[in-house]
PDB file of C-alpha atoms in Angstrom:
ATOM      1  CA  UNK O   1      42.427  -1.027 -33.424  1.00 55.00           C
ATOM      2  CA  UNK O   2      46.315  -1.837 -32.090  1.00 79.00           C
ATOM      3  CA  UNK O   3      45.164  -0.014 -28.552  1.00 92.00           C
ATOM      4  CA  UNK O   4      47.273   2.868 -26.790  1.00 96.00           C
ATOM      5  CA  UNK O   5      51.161   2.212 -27.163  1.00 96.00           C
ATOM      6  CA  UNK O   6      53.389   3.873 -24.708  1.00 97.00           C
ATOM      7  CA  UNK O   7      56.948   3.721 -24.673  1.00 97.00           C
ATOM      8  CA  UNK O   8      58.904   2.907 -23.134  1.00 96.00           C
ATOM      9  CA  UNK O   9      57.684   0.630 -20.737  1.00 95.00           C
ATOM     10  CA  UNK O  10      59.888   1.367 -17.835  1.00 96.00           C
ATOM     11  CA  UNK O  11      62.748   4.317 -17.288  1.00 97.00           C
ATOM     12  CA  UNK O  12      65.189   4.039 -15.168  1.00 97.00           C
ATOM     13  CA  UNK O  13      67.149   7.803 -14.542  1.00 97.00           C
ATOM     14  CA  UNK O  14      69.325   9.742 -12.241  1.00 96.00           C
ATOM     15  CA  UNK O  15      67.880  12.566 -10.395  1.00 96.00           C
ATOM     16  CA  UNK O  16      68.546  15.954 -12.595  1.00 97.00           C
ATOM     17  CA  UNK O  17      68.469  14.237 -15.703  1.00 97.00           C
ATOM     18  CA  UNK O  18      65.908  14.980 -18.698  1.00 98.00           C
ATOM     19  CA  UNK O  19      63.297  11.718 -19.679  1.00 98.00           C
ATOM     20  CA  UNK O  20      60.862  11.684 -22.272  1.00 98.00           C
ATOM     21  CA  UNK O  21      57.955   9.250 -22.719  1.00 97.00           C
ATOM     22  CA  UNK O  22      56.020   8.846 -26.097  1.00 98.00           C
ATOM     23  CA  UNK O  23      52.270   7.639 -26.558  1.00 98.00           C
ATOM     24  CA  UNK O  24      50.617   6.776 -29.656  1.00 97.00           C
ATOM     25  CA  UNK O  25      46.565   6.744 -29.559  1.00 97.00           C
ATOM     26  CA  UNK O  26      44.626   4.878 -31.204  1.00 95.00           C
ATOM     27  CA  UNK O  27      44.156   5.797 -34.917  1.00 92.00           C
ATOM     28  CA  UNK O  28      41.622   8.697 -35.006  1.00 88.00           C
ATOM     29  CA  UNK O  29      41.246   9.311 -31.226  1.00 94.00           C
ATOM     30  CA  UNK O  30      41.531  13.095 -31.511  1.00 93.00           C
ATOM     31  CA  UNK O  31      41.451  13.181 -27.351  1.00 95.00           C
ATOM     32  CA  UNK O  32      44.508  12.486 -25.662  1.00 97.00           C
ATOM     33  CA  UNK O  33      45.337  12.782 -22.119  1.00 97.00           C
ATOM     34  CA  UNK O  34      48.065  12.409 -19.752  1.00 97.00           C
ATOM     35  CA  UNK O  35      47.506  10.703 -16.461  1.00 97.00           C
ATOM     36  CA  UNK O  36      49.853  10.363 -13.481  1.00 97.00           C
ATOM     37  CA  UNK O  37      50.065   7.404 -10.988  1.00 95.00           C
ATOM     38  CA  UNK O  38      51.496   7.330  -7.827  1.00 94.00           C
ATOM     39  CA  UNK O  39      51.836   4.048  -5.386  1.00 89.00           C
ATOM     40  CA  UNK O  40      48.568   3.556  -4.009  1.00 86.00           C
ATOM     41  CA  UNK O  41      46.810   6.444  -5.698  1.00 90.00           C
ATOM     42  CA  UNK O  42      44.011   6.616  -8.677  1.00 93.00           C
ATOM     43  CA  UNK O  43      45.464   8.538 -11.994  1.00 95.00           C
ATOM     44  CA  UNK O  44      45.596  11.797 -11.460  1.00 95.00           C
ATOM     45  CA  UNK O  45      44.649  14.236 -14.765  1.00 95.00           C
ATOM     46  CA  UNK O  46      48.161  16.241 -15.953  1.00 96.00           C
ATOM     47  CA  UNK O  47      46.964  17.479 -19.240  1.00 96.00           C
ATOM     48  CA  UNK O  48      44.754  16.883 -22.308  1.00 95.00           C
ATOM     49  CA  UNK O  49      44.870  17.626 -25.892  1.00 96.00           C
ATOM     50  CA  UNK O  50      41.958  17.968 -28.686  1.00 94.00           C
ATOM     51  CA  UNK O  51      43.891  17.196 -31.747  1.00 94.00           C
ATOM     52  CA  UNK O  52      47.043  19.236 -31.702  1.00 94.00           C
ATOM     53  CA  UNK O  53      45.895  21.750 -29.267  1.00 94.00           C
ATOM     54  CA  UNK O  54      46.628  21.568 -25.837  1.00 94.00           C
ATOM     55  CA  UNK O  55      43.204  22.228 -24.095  1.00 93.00           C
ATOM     56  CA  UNK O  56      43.964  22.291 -20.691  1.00 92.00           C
ATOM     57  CA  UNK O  57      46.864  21.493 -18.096  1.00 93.00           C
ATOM     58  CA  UNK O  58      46.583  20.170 -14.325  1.00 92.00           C
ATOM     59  CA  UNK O  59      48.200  22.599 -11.505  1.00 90.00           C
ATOM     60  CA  UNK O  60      50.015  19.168 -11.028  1.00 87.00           C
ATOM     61  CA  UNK O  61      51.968  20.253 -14.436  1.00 88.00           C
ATOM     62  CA  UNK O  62      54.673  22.197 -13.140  1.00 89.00           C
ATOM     63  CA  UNK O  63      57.538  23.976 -15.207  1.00 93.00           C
ATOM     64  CA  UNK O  64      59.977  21.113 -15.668  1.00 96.00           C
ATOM     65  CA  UNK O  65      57.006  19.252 -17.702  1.00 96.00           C
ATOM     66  CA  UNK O  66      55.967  20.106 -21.388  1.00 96.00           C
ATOM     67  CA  UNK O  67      53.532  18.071 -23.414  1.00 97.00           C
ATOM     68  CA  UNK O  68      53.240  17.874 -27.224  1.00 96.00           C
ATOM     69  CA  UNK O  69      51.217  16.257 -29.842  1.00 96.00           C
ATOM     70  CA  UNK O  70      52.514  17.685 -33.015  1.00 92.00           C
ATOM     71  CA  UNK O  71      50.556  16.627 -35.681  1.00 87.00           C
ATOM     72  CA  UNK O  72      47.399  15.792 -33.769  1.00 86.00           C
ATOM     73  CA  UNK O  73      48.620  11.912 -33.686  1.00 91.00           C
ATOM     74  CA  UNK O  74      51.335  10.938 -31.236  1.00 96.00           C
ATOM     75  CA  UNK O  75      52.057  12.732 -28.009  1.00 98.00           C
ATOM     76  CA  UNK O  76      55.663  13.162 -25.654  1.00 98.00           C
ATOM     77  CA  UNK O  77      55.582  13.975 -22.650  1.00 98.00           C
ATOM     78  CA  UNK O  78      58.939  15.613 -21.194  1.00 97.00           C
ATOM     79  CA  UNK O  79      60.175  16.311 -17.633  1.00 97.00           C
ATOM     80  CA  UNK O  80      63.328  18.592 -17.315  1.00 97.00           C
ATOM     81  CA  UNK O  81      65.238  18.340 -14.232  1.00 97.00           C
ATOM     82  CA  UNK O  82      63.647  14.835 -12.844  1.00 97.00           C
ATOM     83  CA  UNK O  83      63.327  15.212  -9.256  1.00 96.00           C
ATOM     84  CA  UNK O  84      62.551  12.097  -6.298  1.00 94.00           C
ATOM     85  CA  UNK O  85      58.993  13.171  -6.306  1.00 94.00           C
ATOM     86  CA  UNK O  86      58.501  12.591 -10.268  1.00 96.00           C
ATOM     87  CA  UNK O  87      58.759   8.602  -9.803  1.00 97.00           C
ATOM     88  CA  UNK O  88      55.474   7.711 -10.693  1.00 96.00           C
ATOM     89  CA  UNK O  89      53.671   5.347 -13.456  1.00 96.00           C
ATOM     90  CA  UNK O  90      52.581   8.068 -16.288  1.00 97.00           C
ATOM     91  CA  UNK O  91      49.351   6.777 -18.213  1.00 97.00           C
ATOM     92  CA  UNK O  92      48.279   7.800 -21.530  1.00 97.00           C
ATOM     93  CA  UNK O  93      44.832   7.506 -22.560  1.00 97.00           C
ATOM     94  CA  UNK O  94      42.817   8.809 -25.666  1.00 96.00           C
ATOM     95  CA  UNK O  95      38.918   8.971 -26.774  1.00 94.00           C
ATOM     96  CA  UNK O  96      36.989   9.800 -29.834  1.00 92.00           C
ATOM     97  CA  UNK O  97      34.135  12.138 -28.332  1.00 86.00           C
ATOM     98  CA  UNK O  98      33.572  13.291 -25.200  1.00 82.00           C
ATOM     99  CA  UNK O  99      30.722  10.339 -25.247  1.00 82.00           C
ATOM    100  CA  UNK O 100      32.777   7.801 -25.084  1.00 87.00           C
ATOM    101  CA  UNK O 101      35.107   6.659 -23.055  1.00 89.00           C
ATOM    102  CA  UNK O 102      39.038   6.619 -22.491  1.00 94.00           C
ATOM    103  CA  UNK O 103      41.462   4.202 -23.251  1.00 95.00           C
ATOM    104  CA  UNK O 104      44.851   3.749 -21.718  1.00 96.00           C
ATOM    105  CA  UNK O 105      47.907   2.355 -22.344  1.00 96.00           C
ATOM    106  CA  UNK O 106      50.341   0.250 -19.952  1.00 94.00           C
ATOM    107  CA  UNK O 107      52.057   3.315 -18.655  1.00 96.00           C
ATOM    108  CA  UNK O 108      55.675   4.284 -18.502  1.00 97.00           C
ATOM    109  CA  UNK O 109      56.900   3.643 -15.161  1.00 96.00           C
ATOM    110  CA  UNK O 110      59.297   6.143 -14.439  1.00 97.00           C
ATOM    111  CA  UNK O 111      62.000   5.601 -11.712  1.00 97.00           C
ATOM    112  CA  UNK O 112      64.170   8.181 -10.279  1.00 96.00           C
ATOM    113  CA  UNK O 113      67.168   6.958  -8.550  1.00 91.00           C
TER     114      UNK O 113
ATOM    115  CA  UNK F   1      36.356  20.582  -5.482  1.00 72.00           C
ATOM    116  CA  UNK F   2      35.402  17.106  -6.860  1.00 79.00           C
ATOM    117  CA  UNK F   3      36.125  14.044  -5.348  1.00 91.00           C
ATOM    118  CA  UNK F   4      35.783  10.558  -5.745  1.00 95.00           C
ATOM    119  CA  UNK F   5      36.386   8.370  -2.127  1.00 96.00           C
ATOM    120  CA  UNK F   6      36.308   4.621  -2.197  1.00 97.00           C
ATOM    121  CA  UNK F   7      36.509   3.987   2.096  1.00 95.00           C
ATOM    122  CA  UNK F   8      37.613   0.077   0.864  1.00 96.00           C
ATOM    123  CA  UNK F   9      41.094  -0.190   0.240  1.00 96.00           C
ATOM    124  CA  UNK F  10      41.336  -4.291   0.041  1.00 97.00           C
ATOM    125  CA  UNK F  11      38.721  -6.713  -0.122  1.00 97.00           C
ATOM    126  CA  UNK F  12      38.418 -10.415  -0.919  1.00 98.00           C
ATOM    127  CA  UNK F  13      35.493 -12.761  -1.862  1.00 98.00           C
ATOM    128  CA  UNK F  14      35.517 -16.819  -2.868  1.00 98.00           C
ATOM    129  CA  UNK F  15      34.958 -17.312  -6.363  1.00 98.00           C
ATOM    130  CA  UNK F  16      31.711 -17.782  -7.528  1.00 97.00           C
ATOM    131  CA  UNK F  17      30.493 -15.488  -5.036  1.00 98.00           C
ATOM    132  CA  UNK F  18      29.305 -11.900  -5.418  1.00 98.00           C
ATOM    133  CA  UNK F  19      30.659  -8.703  -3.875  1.00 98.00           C
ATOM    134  CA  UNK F  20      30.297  -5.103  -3.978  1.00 98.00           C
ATOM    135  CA  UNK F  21      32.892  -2.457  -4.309  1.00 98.00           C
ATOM    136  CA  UNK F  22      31.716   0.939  -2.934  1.00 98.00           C
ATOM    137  CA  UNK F  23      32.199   4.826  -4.394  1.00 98.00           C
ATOM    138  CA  UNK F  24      30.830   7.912  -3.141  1.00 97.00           C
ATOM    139  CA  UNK F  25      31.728  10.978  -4.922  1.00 95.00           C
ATOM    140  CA  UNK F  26      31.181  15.254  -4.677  1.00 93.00           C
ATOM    141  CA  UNK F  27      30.406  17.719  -7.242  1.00 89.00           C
ATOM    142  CA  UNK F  28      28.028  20.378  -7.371  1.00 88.00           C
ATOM    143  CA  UNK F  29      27.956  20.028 -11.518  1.00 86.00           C
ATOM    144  CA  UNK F  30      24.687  17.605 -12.435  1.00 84.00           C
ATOM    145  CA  UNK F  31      25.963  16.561 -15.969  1.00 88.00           C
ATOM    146  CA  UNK F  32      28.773  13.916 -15.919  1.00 91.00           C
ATOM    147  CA  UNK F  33      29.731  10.093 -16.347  1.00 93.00           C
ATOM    148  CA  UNK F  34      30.835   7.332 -13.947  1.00 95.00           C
ATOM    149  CA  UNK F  35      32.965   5.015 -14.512  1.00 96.00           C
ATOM    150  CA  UNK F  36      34.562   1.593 -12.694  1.00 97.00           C
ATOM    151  CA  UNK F  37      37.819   0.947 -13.973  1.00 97.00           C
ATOM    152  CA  UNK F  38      40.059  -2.166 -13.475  1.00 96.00           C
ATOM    153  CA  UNK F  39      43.583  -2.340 -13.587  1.00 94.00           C
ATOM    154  CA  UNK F  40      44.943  -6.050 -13.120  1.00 91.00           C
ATOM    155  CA  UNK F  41      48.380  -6.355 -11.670  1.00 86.00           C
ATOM    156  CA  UNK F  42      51.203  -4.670 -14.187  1.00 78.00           C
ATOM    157  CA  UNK F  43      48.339  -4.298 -16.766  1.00 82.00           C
ATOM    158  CA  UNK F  44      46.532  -1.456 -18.906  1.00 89.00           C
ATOM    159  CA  UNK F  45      43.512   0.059 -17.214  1.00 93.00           C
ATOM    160  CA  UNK F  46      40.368  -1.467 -18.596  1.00 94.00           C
ATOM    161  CA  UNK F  47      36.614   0.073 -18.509  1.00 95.00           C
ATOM    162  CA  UNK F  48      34.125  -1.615 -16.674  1.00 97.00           C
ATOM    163  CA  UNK F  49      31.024  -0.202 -17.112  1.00 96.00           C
ATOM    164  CA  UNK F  50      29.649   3.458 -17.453  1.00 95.00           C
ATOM    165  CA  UNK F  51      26.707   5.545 -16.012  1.00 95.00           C
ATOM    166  CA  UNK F  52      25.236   8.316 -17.632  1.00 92.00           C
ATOM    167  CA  UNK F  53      24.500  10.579 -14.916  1.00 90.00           C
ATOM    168  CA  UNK F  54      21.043  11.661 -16.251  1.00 89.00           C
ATOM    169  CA  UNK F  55      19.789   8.223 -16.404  1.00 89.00           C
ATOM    170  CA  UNK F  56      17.805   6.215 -13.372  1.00 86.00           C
ATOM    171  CA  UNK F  57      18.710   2.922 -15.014  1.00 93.00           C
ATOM    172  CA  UNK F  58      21.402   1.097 -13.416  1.00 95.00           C
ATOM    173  CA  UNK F  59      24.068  -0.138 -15.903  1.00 95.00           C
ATOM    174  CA  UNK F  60      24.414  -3.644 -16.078  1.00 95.00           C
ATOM    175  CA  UNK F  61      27.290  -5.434 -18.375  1.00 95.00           C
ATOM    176  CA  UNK F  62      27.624  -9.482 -17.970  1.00 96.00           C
ATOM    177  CA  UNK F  63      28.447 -10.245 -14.500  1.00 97.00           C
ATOM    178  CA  UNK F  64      29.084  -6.649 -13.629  1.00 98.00           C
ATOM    179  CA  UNK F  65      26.099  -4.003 -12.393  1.00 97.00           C
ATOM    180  CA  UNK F  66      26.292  -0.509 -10.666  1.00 98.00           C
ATOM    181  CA  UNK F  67      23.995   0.823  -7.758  1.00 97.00           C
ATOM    182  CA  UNK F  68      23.889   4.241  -8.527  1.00 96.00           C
ATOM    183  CA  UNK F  69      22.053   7.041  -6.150  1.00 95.00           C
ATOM    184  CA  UNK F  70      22.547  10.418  -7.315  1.00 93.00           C
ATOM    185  CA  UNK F  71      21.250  11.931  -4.860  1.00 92.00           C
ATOM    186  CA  UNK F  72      23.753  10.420  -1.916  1.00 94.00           C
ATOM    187  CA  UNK F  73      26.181  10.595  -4.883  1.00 94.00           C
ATOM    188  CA  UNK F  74      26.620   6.906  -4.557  1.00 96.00           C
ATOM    189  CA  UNK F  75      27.940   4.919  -7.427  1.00 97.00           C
ATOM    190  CA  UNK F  76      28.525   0.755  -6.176  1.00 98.00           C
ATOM    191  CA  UNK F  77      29.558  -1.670  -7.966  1.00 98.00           C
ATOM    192  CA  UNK F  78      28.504  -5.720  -7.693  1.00 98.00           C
ATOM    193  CA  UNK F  79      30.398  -8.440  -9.139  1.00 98.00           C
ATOM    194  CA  UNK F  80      28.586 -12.119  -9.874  1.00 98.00           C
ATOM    195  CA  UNK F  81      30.131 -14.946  -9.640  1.00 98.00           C
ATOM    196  CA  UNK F  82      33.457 -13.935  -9.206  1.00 98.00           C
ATOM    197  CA  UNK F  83      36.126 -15.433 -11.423  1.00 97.00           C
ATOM    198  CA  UNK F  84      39.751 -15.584 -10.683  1.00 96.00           C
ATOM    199  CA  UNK F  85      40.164 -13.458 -13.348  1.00 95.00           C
ATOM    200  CA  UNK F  86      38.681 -10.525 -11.497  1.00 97.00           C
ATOM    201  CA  UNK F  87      41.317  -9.889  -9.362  1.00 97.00           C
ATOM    202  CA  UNK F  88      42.838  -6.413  -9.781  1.00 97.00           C
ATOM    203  CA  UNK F  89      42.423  -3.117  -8.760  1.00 96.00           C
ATOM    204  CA  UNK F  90      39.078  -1.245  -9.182  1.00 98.00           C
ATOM    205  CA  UNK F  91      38.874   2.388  -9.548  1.00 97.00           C
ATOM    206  CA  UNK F  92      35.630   4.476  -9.492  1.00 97.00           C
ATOM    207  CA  UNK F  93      36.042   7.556 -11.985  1.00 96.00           C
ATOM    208  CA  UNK F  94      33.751  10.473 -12.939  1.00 92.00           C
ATOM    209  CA  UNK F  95      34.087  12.786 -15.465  1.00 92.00           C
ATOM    210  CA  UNK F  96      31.920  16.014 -16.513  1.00 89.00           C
ATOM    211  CA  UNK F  97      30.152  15.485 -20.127  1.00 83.00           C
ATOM    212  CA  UNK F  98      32.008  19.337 -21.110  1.00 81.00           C
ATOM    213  CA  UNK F  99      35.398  20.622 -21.596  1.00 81.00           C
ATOM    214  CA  UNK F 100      38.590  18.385 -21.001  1.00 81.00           C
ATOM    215  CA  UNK F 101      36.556  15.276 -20.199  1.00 85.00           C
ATOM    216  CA  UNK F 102      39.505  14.625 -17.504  1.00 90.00           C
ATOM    217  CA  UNK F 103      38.655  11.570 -14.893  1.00 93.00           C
ATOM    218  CA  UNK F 104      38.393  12.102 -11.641  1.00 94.00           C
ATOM    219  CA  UNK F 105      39.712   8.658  -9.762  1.00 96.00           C
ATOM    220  CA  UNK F 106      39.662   7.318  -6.395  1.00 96.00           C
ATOM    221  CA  UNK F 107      42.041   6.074  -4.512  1.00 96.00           C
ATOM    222  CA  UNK F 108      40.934   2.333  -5.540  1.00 97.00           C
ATOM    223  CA  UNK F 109      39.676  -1.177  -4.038  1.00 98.00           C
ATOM    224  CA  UNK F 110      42.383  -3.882  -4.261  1.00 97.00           C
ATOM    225  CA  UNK F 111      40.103  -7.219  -4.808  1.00 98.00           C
ATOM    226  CA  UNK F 112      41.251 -10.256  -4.162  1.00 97.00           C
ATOM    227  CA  UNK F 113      39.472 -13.626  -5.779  1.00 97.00           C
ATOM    228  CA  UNK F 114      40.146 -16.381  -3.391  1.00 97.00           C
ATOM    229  CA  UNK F 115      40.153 -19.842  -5.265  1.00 96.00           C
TER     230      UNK F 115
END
């Protein structure tokens, strides 16, 4: 059990451009979720995935953000068109059953000059 | 609309000393989990301790227990004998027990162990 890897730890982009994070569960955690952080808020739910499906999405999900998890293992998360308001810490988490409970990664903190 | 408010943005104790962290939540749904959460400075969110919703029994793990009354949706948490160690933020979470499992956080308790 390596944990929840996310990389990378930190981007750095201009507004407008394109950024793509990547997170890696832990082996056989067929839940995976992607959480949002914002200075001086809890996580906030964007979307979750059973496997390779994606279950459900957040309204917080807008067009300029997709979400995959190809083969039911790792996950990317993309945002098109990065805007001021996208700067945020973007957590990762994943679970085996909806018994038991999430773990996250360190985040990619995403900065959006 | 569910909600998770934690009205104590900072707090501070001496180590070795015990304090409690307070959560009240909303939901109409009966069937869900609560959580505490910590997430030390530049760190990976950690579990605390869990509540199963249907159970009386407060959780207890180590120095770490829960005060939980469903029925003024009240979920607290009490730290023994605080350690330096303990500083970090502390996030109550719930999360229903069907469909996307999502967490619902709060806004978080900055605690502060004072040497």
């Amino acid at each position: 059990d390596t944990g929840v890897s996310q990389n990378p730890r930190h981007k750095i982009t201009k507004r407008g451009q394109n950024v793509t994070f990547r997170c890696d569960p832990i082996s056989e955690h067929n839940r995976l979720y992607w959480y949002r952080q914002t200075l001086g808020q809890g996580p906030e739910f964007l979307t979750y995935f059973q496997n390779e499906a994606q279950l459900e999405k957040s309204r917080l999900l807008s067009d300029r953000f997709s979400a995959e998890r190809p083969k039911g293992s790792f996950s990317t998360l993309e945002i098109q068109r990065t805007e001021q308001g996208d700067s945020a810490m973007y957590l990762c988490a994943s679970s085996t059953s909806i018994n038991q409970p999430q773990h996250f990664g360190d985040g990619t903190r995403l900065s959006i000059l | 609309a569910q909600t998770v408010t934690q009205s104590q943005p900072e707090m501070s104790v001496q180590e070795a000393e015990t304090v409690t962290l307070s959560c009240t939540y909303d939901t109409s749904e009966n069937n869900y989990y609560l959580f505490w959460y910590k997430q030390p400075p530049s760190r990976q969110m950690i579990l605390v301790i869990r509540q199963e919703a249907y159970k009386q029994q407060n959780a207890t793990e180590n120095r770490f227990s829960v005060n939980f009354q469903k029925a003024a949706k009240s979920f607290s948490l009490k730290i023994s004998d605080s350690q330096l160690g303990d500083t970090a933020m502390y996030f109550c979470a719930f999360t229903f027990r069907t469909g996307a499992n999502n967490l619902f956080f709060g806004t978080g308790t900055r605690l502060t162990v004072i040497p």
